PDB file of N, CA, C and O in Angstrom:
ATOM      1  N   UNK B  41     156.475 140.077 227.861  1.00 50.00           N
ATOM      2  CA  UNK B  41     155.638 141.259 227.943  1.00 50.00           C
ATOM      3  C   UNK B  41     154.249 140.907 227.414  1.00 50.00           C
ATOM      4  O   UNK B  41     154.111 140.355 226.341  1.00 50.00           O
ATOM      5  N   UNK B  42     153.212 141.225 228.203  1.00 50.00           N
ATOM      6  CA  UNK B  42     151.846 140.867 227.813  1.00 50.00           C
ATOM      7  C   UNK B  42     151.034 142.120 227.510  1.00 50.00           C
ATOM      8  O   UNK B  42     151.048 143.073 228.254  1.00 50.00           O
ATOM      9  N   UNK B  43     150.333 142.095 226.373  1.00 52.00           N
ATOM     10  CA  UNK B  43     149.422 143.164 225.992  1.00 52.00           C
ATOM     11  C   UNK B  43     148.119 142.504 225.594  1.00 52.00           C
ATOM     12  O   UNK B  43     148.093 141.712 224.660  1.00 52.00           O
ATOM     13  N   UNK B  44     147.037 142.877 226.269  1.00 54.00           N
ATOM     14  CA  UNK B  44     145.745 142.316 225.900  1.00 54.00           C
ATOM     15  C   UNK B  44     145.749 140.805 225.984  1.00 54.00           C
ATOM     16  O   UNK B  44     146.049 140.236 227.016  1.00 54.00           O
ATOM     17  N   UNK B  45     145.458 140.151 224.890  1.00 53.00           N
ATOM     18  CA  UNK B  45     145.319 138.706 224.863  1.00 53.00           C
ATOM     19  C   UNK B  45     146.542 137.974 224.309  1.00 53.00           C
ATOM     20  O   UNK B  45     146.528 136.777 224.182  1.00 53.00           O
ATOM     21  N   UNK B  46     147.591 138.690 223.935  1.00 56.00           N
ATOM     22  CA  UNK B  46     148.736 138.004 223.334  1.00 56.00           C
ATOM     23  C   UNK B  46     150.033 138.411 224.014  1.00 56.00           C
ATOM     24  O   UNK B  46     150.135 139.437 224.657  1.00 56.00           O
ATOM     25  N   UNK B  47     151.046 137.562 223.880  1.00 61.00           N
ATOM     26  CA  UNK B  47     152.351 137.815 224.461  1.00 61.00           C
ATOM     27  C   UNK B  47     153.305 138.271 223.367  1.00 61.00           C
ATOM     28  O   UNK B  47     153.446 137.622 222.339  1.00 61.00           O
ATOM     29  N   UNK B  48     153.973 139.394 223.584  1.00 61.00           N
ATOM     30  CA  UNK B  48     154.857 139.946 222.558  1.00 61.00           C
ATOM     31  C   UNK B  48     156.073 139.073 222.283  1.00 61.00           C
ATOM     32  O   UNK B  48     156.543 139.002 221.157  1.00 61.00           O
ATOM     33  N   UNK B  49     156.593 138.399 223.293  1.00 63.00           N
ATOM     34  CA  UNK B  49     157.800 137.593 223.047  1.00 63.00           C
ATOM     35  C   UNK B  49     157.516 136.364 222.187  1.00 63.00           C
ATOM     36  O   UNK B  49     158.424 135.781 221.618  1.00 63.00           O
ATOM     37  N   UNK B  50     156.281 135.967 222.046  1.00 68.00           N
ATOM     38  CA  UNK B  50     155.930 134.826 221.197  1.00 68.00           C
ATOM     39  C   UNK B  50     155.742 135.211 219.732  1.00 68.00           C
ATOM     40  O   UNK B  50     155.543 134.348 218.894  1.00 68.00           O
ATOM     41  N   UNK B  51     155.770 136.511 219.430  1.00 74.00           N
ATOM     42  CA  UNK B  51     155.517 136.967 218.064  1.00 74.00           C
ATOM     43  C   UNK B  51     156.791 137.131 217.245  1.00 74.00           C
ATOM     44  O   UNK B  51     156.723 137.393 216.051  1.00 74.00           O
ATOM     45  N   UNK B  52     157.938 137.012 217.855  1.00 80.00           N
ATOM     46  CA  UNK B  52     159.199 137.161 217.142  1.00 80.00           C
ATOM     47  C   UNK B  52     159.501 138.596 216.741  1.00 80.00           C
ATOM     48  O   UNK B  52     160.143 138.835 215.716  1.00 80.00           O
ATOM     49  N   UNK B  53     159.057 139.555 217.523  1.00 82.00           N
ATOM     50  CA  UNK B  53     159.276 140.963 217.218  1.00 82.00           C
ATOM     51  C   UNK B  53     160.602 141.441 217.792  1.00 82.00           C
ATOM     52  O   UNK B  53     161.024 141.003 218.856  1.00 82.00           O
ATOM     53  N   UNK B  54     161.234 142.371 217.076  1.00 86.00           N
ATOM     54  CA  UNK B  54     162.433 142.988 217.642  1.00 86.00           C
ATOM     55  C   UNK B  54     162.005 144.090 218.615  1.00 86.00           C
ATOM     56  O   UNK B  54     160.814 144.381 218.763  1.00 86.00           O
ATOM     57  N   UNK B  55     162.949 144.747 219.277  1.00 87.00           N
ATOM     58  CA  UNK B  55     162.628 145.718 220.311  1.00 87.00           C
ATOM     59  C   UNK B  55     161.836 146.907 219.764  1.00 87.00           C
ATOM     60  O   UNK B  55     160.893 147.379 220.394  1.00 87.00           O
ATOM     61  N   UNK B  56     162.187 147.393 218.581  1.00 92.00           N
ATOM     62  CA  UNK B  56     161.474 148.517 217.994  1.00 92.00           C
ATOM     63  C   UNK B  56     160.026 148.138 217.660  1.00 92.00           C
ATOM     64  O   UNK B  56     159.092 148.903 217.898  1.00 92.00           O
ATOM     65  N   UNK B  57     159.829 146.948 217.145  1.00 88.00           N
ATOM     66  CA  UNK B  57     158.476 146.477 216.836  1.00 88.00           C
ATOM     67  C   UNK B  57     157.647 146.295 218.110  1.00 88.00           C
ATOM     68  O   UNK B  57     156.451 146.587 218.124  1.00 88.00           O
ATOM     69  N   UNK B  58     158.289 145.849 219.191  1.00 84.00           N
ATOM     70  CA  UNK B  58     157.576 145.716 220.462  1.00 84.00           C
ATOM     71  C   UNK B  58     157.159 147.072 221.007  1.00 84.00           C
ATOM     72  O   UNK B  58     156.050 147.233 221.518  1.00 84.00           O
ATOM     73  N   UNK B  59     158.036 148.060 220.882  1.00 88.00           N
ATOM     74  CA  UNK B  59     157.708 149.417 221.327  1.00 88.00           C
ATOM     75  C   UNK B  59     156.546 149.963 220.497  1.00 88.00           C
ATOM     76  O   UNK B  59     155.606 150.550 221.042  1.00 88.00           O
ATOM     77  N   UNK B  60     156.605 149.763 219.190  1.00 90.00           N
ATOM     78  CA  UNK B  60     155.504 150.201 218.324  1.00 90.00           C
ATOM     79  C   UNK B  60     154.196 149.500 218.692  1.00 90.00           C
ATOM     80  O   UNK B  60     153.134 150.109 218.684  1.00 90.00           O
ATOM     81  N   UNK B  61     154.279 148.237 219.035  1.00 86.00           N
ATOM     82  CA  UNK B  61     153.095 147.469 219.421  1.00 86.00           C
ATOM     83  C   UNK B  61     152.517 148.004 220.735  1.00 86.00           C
ATOM     84  O   UNK B  61     151.296 148.145 220.876  1.00 86.00           O
ATOM     85  N   UNK B  62     153.392 148.302 221.690  1.00 86.00           N
ATOM     86  CA  UNK B  62     152.935 148.887 222.947  1.00 86.00           C
ATOM     87  C   UNK B  62     152.260 150.233 222.727  1.00 86.00           C
ATOM     88  O   UNK B  62     151.207 150.525 223.287  1.00 86.00           O
ATOM     89  N   UNK B  63     152.885 151.064 221.897  1.00 91.00           N
ATOM     90  CA  UNK B  63     152.354 152.389 221.576  1.00 91.00           C
ATOM     91  C   UNK B  63     150.963 152.270 220.950  1.00 91.00           C
ATOM     92  O   UNK B  63     150.016 152.927 221.367  1.00 91.00           O
ATOM     93  N   UNK B  64     150.837 151.411 219.970  1.00 90.00           N
ATOM     94  CA  UNK B  64     149.566 151.229 219.264  1.00 90.00           C
ATOM     95  C   UNK B  64     148.496 150.689 220.214  1.00 90.00           C
ATOM     96  O   UNK B  64     147.356 151.166 220.223  1.00 90.00           O
ATOM     97  N   UNK B  65     148.854 149.718 221.021  1.00 86.00           N
ATOM     98  CA  UNK B  65     147.911 149.134 221.967  1.00 86.00           C
ATOM     99  C   UNK B  65     147.430 150.175 222.973  1.00 86.00           C
ATOM    100  O   UNK B  65     146.233 150.275 223.265  1.00 86.00           O
ATOM    101  N   UNK B  66     148.360 150.967 223.499  1.00 91.00           N
ATOM    102  CA  UNK B  66     148.010 151.995 224.469  1.00 91.00           C
ATOM    103  C   UNK B  66     147.049 153.013 223.866  1.00 91.00           C
ATOM    104  O   UNK B  66     146.015 153.331 224.444  1.00 91.00           O
ATOM    105  N   UNK B  67     147.381 153.540 222.688  1.00 93.00           N
ATOM    106  CA  UNK B  67     146.550 154.586 222.109  1.00 93.00           C
ATOM    107  C   UNK B  67     145.213 154.074 221.581  1.00 93.00           C
ATOM    108  O   UNK B  67     144.213 154.795 221.611  1.00 93.00           O
ATOM    109  N   UNK B  68     145.156 152.845 221.122  1.00 91.00           N
ATOM    110  CA  UNK B  68     143.859 152.271 220.746  1.00 91.00           C
ATOM    111  C   UNK B  68     142.957 152.147 221.973  1.00 91.00           C
ATOM    112  O   UNK B  68     141.760 152.433 221.911  1.00 91.00           O
ATOM    113  N   UNK B  69     143.540 151.746 223.092  1.00 91.00           N
ATOM    114  CA  UNK B  69     142.787 151.685 224.342  1.00 91.00           C
ATOM    115  C   UNK B  69     142.342 153.059 224.804  1.00 91.00           C
ATOM    116  O   UNK B  69     141.212 153.247 225.266  1.00 91.00           O
ATOM    117  N   UNK B  70     143.229 154.035 224.679  1.00 94.00           N
ATOM    118  CA  UNK B  70     142.910 155.403 225.072  1.00 94.00           C
ATOM    119  C   UNK B  70     141.780 155.973 224.218  1.00 94.00           C
ATOM    120  O   UNK B  70     140.844 156.595 224.729  1.00 94.00           O
ATOM    121  N   UNK B  71     141.842 155.741 222.920  1.00 94.00           N
ATOM    122  CA  UNK B  71     140.797 156.226 222.015  1.00 94.00           C
ATOM    123  C   UNK B  71     139.461 155.550 222.339  1.00 94.00           C
ATOM    124  O   UNK B  71     138.410 156.202 222.339  1.00 94.00           O
ATOM    125  N   UNK B  72     139.479 154.271 222.640  1.00 92.00           N
ATOM    126  CA  UNK B  72     138.249 153.565 223.016  1.00 92.00           C
ATOM    127  C   UNK B  72     137.679 154.143 224.307  1.00 92.00           C
ATOM    128  O   UNK B  72     136.457 154.324 224.437  1.00 92.00           O
ATOM    129  N   UNK B  73     138.548 154.463 225.263  1.00 94.00           N
ATOM    130  CA  UNK B  73     138.128 155.048 226.535  1.00 94.00           C
ATOM    131  C   UNK B  73     137.488 156.421 226.317  1.00 94.00           C
ATOM    132  O   UNK B  73     136.411 156.713 226.845  1.00 94.00           O
ATOM    133  N   UNK B  74     138.116 157.264 225.521  1.00 95.00           N
ATOM    134  CA  UNK B  74     137.582 158.593 225.222  1.00 95.00           C
ATOM    135  C   UNK B  74     136.245 158.476 224.475  1.00 95.00           C
ATOM    136  O   UNK B  74     135.304 159.230 224.749  1.00 95.00           O
ATOM    137  N   UNK B  75     136.148 157.530 223.565  1.00 92.00           N
ATOM    138  CA  UNK B  75     134.900 157.305 222.847  1.00 92.00           C
ATOM    139  C   UNK B  75     133.764 156.906 223.781  1.00 92.00           C
ATOM    140  O   UNK B  75     132.625 157.353 223.614  1.00 92.00           O
ATOM    141  N   UNK B  76     134.067 156.089 224.778  1.00 92.00           N
ATOM    142  CA  UNK B  76     133.041 155.682 225.741  1.00 92.00           C
ATOM    143  C   UNK B  76     132.614 156.856 226.619  1.00 92.00           C
ATOM    144  O   UNK B  76     131.428 157.010 226.928  1.00 92.00           O
ATOM    145  N   UNK B  77     133.555 157.696 226.997  1.00 95.00           N
ATOM    146  CA  UNK B  77     133.201 158.899 227.764  1.00 95.00           C
ATOM    147  C   UNK B  77     132.281 159.794 226.936  1.00 95.00           C
ATOM    148  O   UNK B  77     131.273 160.304 227.433  1.00 95.00           O
ATOM    149  N   UNK B  78     132.611 159.985 225.669  1.00 93.00           N
ATOM    150  CA  UNK B  78     131.780 160.806 224.782  1.00 93.00           C
ATOM    151  C   UNK B  78     130.380 160.196 224.629  1.00 93.00           C
ATOM    152  O   UNK B  78     129.379 160.915 224.645  1.00 93.00           O
ATOM    153  N   UNK B  79     130.295 158.880 224.507  1.00 92.00           N
ATOM    154  CA  UNK B  79     129.000 158.206 224.357  1.00 92.00           C
ATOM    155  C   UNK B  79     128.133 158.404 225.595  1.00 92.00           C
ATOM    156  O   UNK B  79     126.940 158.706 225.492  1.00 92.00           O
ATOM    157  N   UNK B  80     128.738 158.263 226.770  1.00 92.00           N
ATOM    158  CA  UNK B  80     127.963 158.431 228.004  1.00 92.00           C
ATOM    159  C   UNK B  80     127.576 159.880 228.245  1.00 92.00           C
ATOM    160  O   UNK B  80     126.507 160.162 228.783  1.00 92.00           O
ATOM    161  N   UNK B  81     128.434 160.805 227.833  1.00 93.00           N
ATOM    162  CA  UNK B  81     128.103 162.222 227.940  1.00 93.00           C
ATOM    163  C   UNK B  81     126.927 162.555 227.046  1.00 93.00           C
ATOM    164  O   UNK B  81     125.985 163.249 227.447  1.00 93.00           O
ATOM    165  N   UNK B  82     126.958 162.041 225.820  1.00 90.00           N
ATOM    166  CA  UNK B  82     125.853 162.272 224.885  1.00 90.00           C
ATOM    167  C   UNK B  82     124.566 161.640 225.404  1.00 90.00           C
ATOM    168  O   UNK B  82     123.486 162.222 225.290  1.00 90.00           O
ATOM    169  N   UNK B  83     124.661 160.467 226.006  1.00 91.00           N
ATOM    170  CA  UNK B  83     123.489 159.809 226.569  1.00 91.00           C
ATOM    171  C   UNK B  83     122.870 160.661 227.677  1.00 91.00           C
ATOM    172  O   UNK B  83     121.652 160.787 227.761  1.00 91.00           O
ATOM    173  N   UNK B  84     123.690 161.276 228.501  1.00 92.00           N
ATOM    174  CA  UNK B  84     123.180 162.074 229.613  1.00 92.00           C
ATOM    175  C   UNK B  84     122.570 163.391 229.150  1.00 92.00           C
ATOM    176  O   UNK B  84     121.526 163.808 229.636  1.00 92.00           O
ATOM    177  N   UNK B  85     123.219 164.066 228.208  1.00 92.00           N
ATOM    178  CA  UNK B  85     122.796 165.409 227.838  1.00 92.00           C
ATOM    179  C   UNK B  85     121.868 165.480 226.633  1.00 92.00           C
ATOM    180  O   UNK B  85     121.029 166.375 226.553  1.00 92.00           O
ATOM    181  N   UNK B  86     122.016 164.601 225.679  1.00 88.00           N
ATOM    182  CA  UNK B  86     121.237 164.745 224.446  1.00 88.00           C
ATOM    183  C   UNK B  86     120.994 163.382 223.783  1.00 88.00           C
ATOM    184  O   UNK B  86     121.546 163.087 222.722  1.00 88.00           O
ATOM    185  N   UNK B  87     120.173 162.550 224.404  1.00 91.00           N
ATOM    186  CA  UNK B  87     119.957 161.201 223.868  1.00 91.00           C
ATOM    187  C   UNK B  87     118.942 161.157 222.724  1.00 91.00           C
ATOM    188  O   UNK B  87     117.873 160.569 222.832  1.00 91.00           O
ATOM    189  N   UNK B  88     119.271 161.815 221.624  1.00 89.00           N
ATOM    190  CA  UNK B  88     118.394 161.829 220.452  1.00 89.00           C
ATOM    191  C   UNK B  88     119.155 161.221 219.273  1.00 89.00           C
ATOM    192  O   UNK B  88     120.286 161.610 219.003  1.00 89.00           O
ATOM    193  N   UNK B  89     118.522 160.285 218.589  1.00 89.00           N
ATOM    194  CA  UNK B  89     119.166 159.673 217.425  1.00 89.00           C
ATOM    195  C   UNK B  89     119.296 160.690 216.298  1.00 89.00           C
ATOM    196  O   UNK B  89     118.520 161.630 216.203  1.00 89.00           O
ATOM    197  N   UNK B  90     120.251 160.464 215.446  1.00 87.00           N
ATOM    198  CA  UNK B  90     120.480 161.351 214.313  1.00 87.00           C
ATOM    199  C   UNK B  90     119.372 161.173 213.276  1.00 87.00           C
ATOM    200  O   UNK B  90     118.791 160.099 213.146  1.00 87.00           O
ATOM    201  N   UNK B  91     119.099 162.228 212.535  1.00 88.00           N
ATOM    202  CA  UNK B  91     118.063 162.172 211.497  1.00 88.00           C
ATOM    203  C   UNK B  91     118.495 161.254 210.359  1.00 88.00           C
ATOM    204  O   UNK B  91     117.681 160.529 209.791  1.00 88.00           O
ATOM    205  N   UNK B  92     119.771 161.290 210.031  1.00 90.00           N
ATOM    206  CA  UNK B  92     120.300 160.441 208.960  1.00 90.00           C
ATOM    207  C   UNK B  92     121.093 159.292 209.567  1.00 90.00           C
ATOM    208  O   UNK B  92     121.582 159.379 210.688  1.00 90.00           O
ATOM    209  N   UNK B  93     121.233 158.222 208.822  1.00 87.00           N
ATOM    210  CA  UNK B  93     121.989 157.068 209.276  1.00 87.00           C
ATOM    211  C   UNK B  93     123.447 157.458 209.497  1.00 87.00           C
ATOM    212  O   UNK B  93     124.037 158.164 208.676  1.00 87.00           O
ATOM    213  N   UNK B  94     124.013 156.999 210.593  1.00 87.00           N
ATOM    214  CA  UNK B  94     125.414 157.308 210.891  1.00 87.00           C
ATOM    215  C   UNK B  94     126.261 156.056 210.719  1.00 87.00           C
ATOM    216  O   UNK B  94     125.770 154.932 210.829  1.00 87.00           O
ATOM    217  N   UNK B  95     127.544 156.262 210.483  1.00 87.00           N
ATOM    218  CA  UNK B  95     128.453 155.141 210.209  1.00 87.00           C
ATOM    219  C   UNK B  95     128.770 154.327 211.463  1.00 87.00           C
ATOM    220  O   UNK B  95     128.868 153.106 211.412  1.00 87.00           O
ATOM    221  N   UNK B  96     128.936 155.003 212.590  1.00 82.00           N
ATOM    222  CA  UNK B  96     129.324 154.311 213.821  1.00 82.00           C
ATOM    223  C   UNK B  96     128.306 154.584 214.912  1.00 82.00           C
ATOM    224  O   UNK B  96     128.013 155.730 215.218  1.00 82.00           O
ATOM    225  N   UNK B  97     127.776 153.537 215.489  1.00 86.00           N
ATOM    226  CA  UNK B  97     126.843 153.668 216.609  1.00 86.00           C
ATOM    227  C   UNK B  97     127.548 153.176 217.865  1.00 86.00           C
ATOM    228  O   UNK B  97     127.921 152.008 217.950  1.00 86.00           O
ATOM    229  N   UNK B  98     127.695 154.056 218.823  1.00 85.00           N
ATOM    230  CA  UNK B  98     128.401 153.690 220.052  1.00 85.00           C
ATOM    231  C   UNK B  98     127.535 152.821 220.969  1.00 85.00           C
ATOM    232  O   UNK B  98     126.371 152.532 220.668  1.00 85.00           O
ATOM    233  N   UNK B  99     128.080 152.455 222.103  1.00 85.00           N
ATOM    234  CA  UNK B  99     127.454 151.476 222.986  1.00 85.00           C
ATOM    235  C   UNK B  99     126.116 151.923 223.571  1.00 85.00           C
ATOM    236  O   UNK B  99     125.301 151.085 223.941  1.00 85.00           O
ATOM    237  N   UNK B 100     125.853 153.221 223.670  1.00 88.00           N
ATOM    238  CA  UNK B 100     124.608 153.693 224.282  1.00 88.00           C
ATOM    239  C   UNK B 100     123.583 154.175 223.260  1.00 88.00           C
ATOM    240  O   UNK B 100     122.492 154.590 223.639  1.00 88.00           O
ATOM    241  N   UNK B 101     123.906 154.112 221.994  1.00 90.00           N
ATOM    242  CA  UNK B 101     123.029 154.663 220.951  1.00 90.00           C
ATOM    243  C   UNK B 101     121.654 153.999 220.919  1.00 90.00           C
ATOM    244  O   UNK B 101     120.651 154.643 220.624  1.00 90.00           O
ATOM    245  N   UNK B 102     121.594 152.731 221.262  1.00 88.00           N
ATOM    246  CA  UNK B 102     120.317 151.998 221.226  1.00 88.00           C
ATOM    247  C   UNK B 102     119.315 152.550 222.237  1.00 88.00           C
ATOM    248  O   UNK B 102     118.114 152.352 222.101  1.00 88.00           O
ATOM    249  N   UNK B 103     119.806 153.258 223.259  1.00 88.00           N
ATOM    250  CA  UNK B 103     118.923 153.840 224.277  1.00 88.00           C
ATOM    251  C   UNK B 103     118.435 155.243 223.908  1.00 88.00           C
ATOM    252  O   UNK B 103     117.669 155.835 224.656  1.00 88.00           O
ATOM    253  N   UNK B 104     118.869 155.765 222.789  1.00 89.00           N
ATOM    254  CA  UNK B 104     118.492 157.112 222.379  1.00 89.00           C
ATOM    255  C   UNK B 104     117.049 157.151 221.882  1.00 89.00           C
ATOM    256  O   UNK B 104     116.529 156.178 221.348  1.00 89.00           O
ATOM    257  N   UNK B 105     116.432 158.290 222.041  1.00 88.00           N
ATOM    258  CA  UNK B 105     115.081 158.536 221.572  1.00 88.00           C
ATOM    259  C   UNK B 105     115.103 158.784 220.071  1.00 88.00           C
ATOM    260  O   UNK B 105     116.055 159.358 219.542  1.00 88.00           O
ATOM    261  N   UNK B 106     114.060 158.369 219.388  1.00 88.00           N
ATOM    262  CA  UNK B 106     113.980 158.578 217.940  1.00 88.00           C
ATOM    263  C   UNK B 106     113.996 160.065 217.607  1.00 88.00           C
ATOM    264  O   UNK B 106     113.444 160.886 218.343  1.00 88.00           O
ATOM    265  N   UNK B 107     114.599 160.397 216.507  1.00 91.00           N
ATOM    266  CA  UNK B 107     114.656 161.779 216.038  1.00 91.00           C
ATOM    267  C   UNK B 107     113.241 162.284 215.740  1.00 91.00           C
ATOM    268  O   UNK B 107     112.446 161.593 215.126  1.00 91.00           O
ATOM    269  N   UNK B 108     112.931 163.485 216.212  1.00 87.00           N
ATOM    270  CA  UNK B 108     111.637 164.083 215.936  1.00 87.00           C
ATOM    271  C   UNK B 108     110.564 163.802 216.971  1.00 87.00           C
ATOM    272  O   UNK B 108     109.436 164.273 216.851  1.00 87.00           O
ATOM    273  N   UNK B 109     110.879 163.053 218.015  1.00 84.00           N
ATOM    274  CA  UNK B 109     109.898 162.731 219.053  1.00 84.00           C
ATOM    275  C   UNK B 109     109.978 163.763 220.177  1.00 84.00           C
ATOM    276  O   UNK B 109     110.355 163.471 221.301  1.00 84.00           O
ATOM    277  N   UNK B 110     109.602 165.000 219.888  1.00 84.00           N
ATOM    278  CA  UNK B 110     109.723 166.111 220.840  1.00 84.00           C
ATOM    279  C   UNK B 110     108.780 165.954 222.027  1.00 84.00           C
ATOM    280  O   UNK B 110     109.099 166.383 223.134  1.00 84.00           O
ATOM    281  N   UNK B 111     107.636 165.337 221.821  1.00 85.00           N
ATOM    282  CA  UNK B 111     106.648 165.187 222.898  1.00 85.00           C
ATOM    283  C   UNK B 111     107.185 164.333 224.046  1.00 85.00           C
ATOM    284  O   UNK B 111     106.956 164.628 225.210  1.00 85.00           O
ATOM    285  N   UNK B 112     107.898 163.290 223.724  1.00 88.00           N
ATOM    286  CA  UNK B 112     108.384 162.359 224.741  1.00 88.00           C
ATOM    287  C   UNK B 112     109.740 162.757 225.327  1.00 88.00           C
ATOM    288  O   UNK B 112     110.167 162.174 226.319  1.00 88.00           O
ATOM    289  N   UNK B 113     110.411 163.709 224.729  1.00 90.00           N
ATOM    290  CA  UNK B 113     111.801 163.985 225.084  1.00 90.00           C
ATOM    291  C   UNK B 113     112.003 164.325 226.556  1.00 90.00           C
ATOM    292  O   UNK B 113     112.837 163.721 227.224  1.00 90.00           O
ATOM    293  N   UNK B 114     111.296 165.307 227.095  1.00 89.00           N
ATOM    294  CA  UNK B 114     111.522 165.760 228.479  1.00 89.00           C
ATOM    295  C   UNK B 114     111.277 164.637 229.493  1.00 89.00           C
ATOM    296  O   UNK B 114     112.062 164.441 230.411  1.00 89.00           O
ATOM    297  N   UNK B 115     110.201 163.909 229.323  1.00 90.00           N
ATOM    298  CA  UNK B 115     109.903 162.818 230.249  1.00 90.00           C
ATOM    299  C   UNK B 115     110.946 161.702 230.131  1.00 90.00           C
ATOM    300  O   UNK B 115     111.412 161.166 231.124  1.00 90.00           O
ATOM    301  N   UNK B 116     111.284 161.356 228.905  1.00 90.00           N
ATOM    302  CA  UNK B 116     112.291 160.311 228.683  1.00 90.00           C
ATOM    303  C   UNK B 116     113.630 160.717 229.291  1.00 90.00           C
ATOM    304  O   UNK B 116     114.306 159.894 229.913  1.00 90.00           O
ATOM    305  N   UNK B 117     113.998 161.973 229.147  1.00 90.00           N
ATOM    306  CA  UNK B 117     115.264 162.464 229.684  1.00 90.00           C
ATOM    307  C   UNK B 117     115.283 162.354 231.205  1.00 90.00           C
ATOM    308  O   UNK B 117     116.282 161.915 231.785  1.00 90.00           O
ATOM    309  N   UNK B 118     114.207 162.693 231.871  1.00 90.00           N
ATOM    310  CA  UNK B 118     114.123 162.567 233.341  1.00 90.00           C
ATOM    311  C   UNK B 118     114.302 161.113 233.755  1.00 90.00           C
ATOM    312  O   UNK B 118     115.056 160.795 234.680  1.00 90.00           O
ATOM    313  N   UNK B 119     113.562 160.215 233.115  1.00 90.00           N
ATOM    314  CA  UNK B 119     113.639 158.784 233.452  1.00 90.00           C
ATOM    315  C   UNK B 119     115.031 158.234 233.201  1.00 90.00           C
ATOM    316  O   UNK B 119     115.566 157.474 234.015  1.00 90.00           O
ATOM    317  N   UNK B 120     115.614 158.610 232.073  1.00 89.00           N
ATOM    318  CA  UNK B 120     116.934 158.114 231.710  1.00 89.00           C
ATOM    319  C   UNK B 120     117.994 158.591 232.693  1.00 89.00           C
ATOM    320  O   UNK B 120     118.849 157.822 233.122  1.00 89.00           O
ATOM    321  N   UNK B 121     117.948 159.836 233.097  1.00 90.00           N
ATOM    322  CA  UNK B 121     118.929 160.373 234.049  1.00 90.00           C
ATOM    323  C   UNK B 121     118.805 159.701 235.411  1.00 90.00           C
ATOM    324  O   UNK B 121     119.811 159.452 236.062  1.00 90.00           O
ATOM    325  N   UNK B 122     117.595 159.397 235.840  1.00 90.00           N
ATOM    326  CA  UNK B 122     117.413 158.658 237.101  1.00 90.00           C
ATOM    327  C   UNK B 122     118.034 157.265 236.983  1.00 90.00           C
ATOM    328  O   UNK B 122     118.662 156.770 237.910  1.00 90.00           O
ATOM    329  N   UNK B 123     117.820 156.647 235.846  1.00 88.00           N
ATOM    330  CA  UNK B 123     118.315 155.292 235.601  1.00 88.00           C
ATOM    331  C   UNK B 123     119.841 155.214 235.606  1.00 88.00           C
ATOM    332  O   UNK B 123     120.418 154.282 236.163  1.00 88.00           O
ATOM    333  N   UNK B 124     120.510 156.197 234.982  1.00 83.00           N
ATOM    334  CA  UNK B 124     121.963 156.092 234.827  1.00 83.00           C
ATOM    335  C   UNK B 124     122.761 156.693 235.976  1.00 83.00           C
ATOM    336  O   UNK B 124     123.960 156.539 236.032  1.00 83.00           O
ATOM    337  N   UNK B 125     122.114 157.386 236.902  1.00 79.00           N
ATOM    338  CA  UNK B 125     122.873 157.958 238.029  1.00 79.00           C
ATOM    339  C   UNK B 125     123.047 156.976 239.149  1.00 79.00           C
ATOM    340  O   UNK B 125     122.403 156.087 239.395  1.00 79.00           O
TER     341      UNK B 125
END
């Protein structure tokens, strides 16, 4: 049985441990997928950086506009939406 980059039968796991490994692998992938959807949704609708430093920066955060740059927001949003569609 193969998950990601490793083979479960080479790890010496019993059947219950293999099931737990499959469960964990599946849900970690699912959470990563949902996180990417949320990141792209935020990029499309509200690409503004947070005023305070945040613990986790997702894959699209670097493309966000600086907090407080209201003058550039509307134009940047138009350009960004054209780019990502």
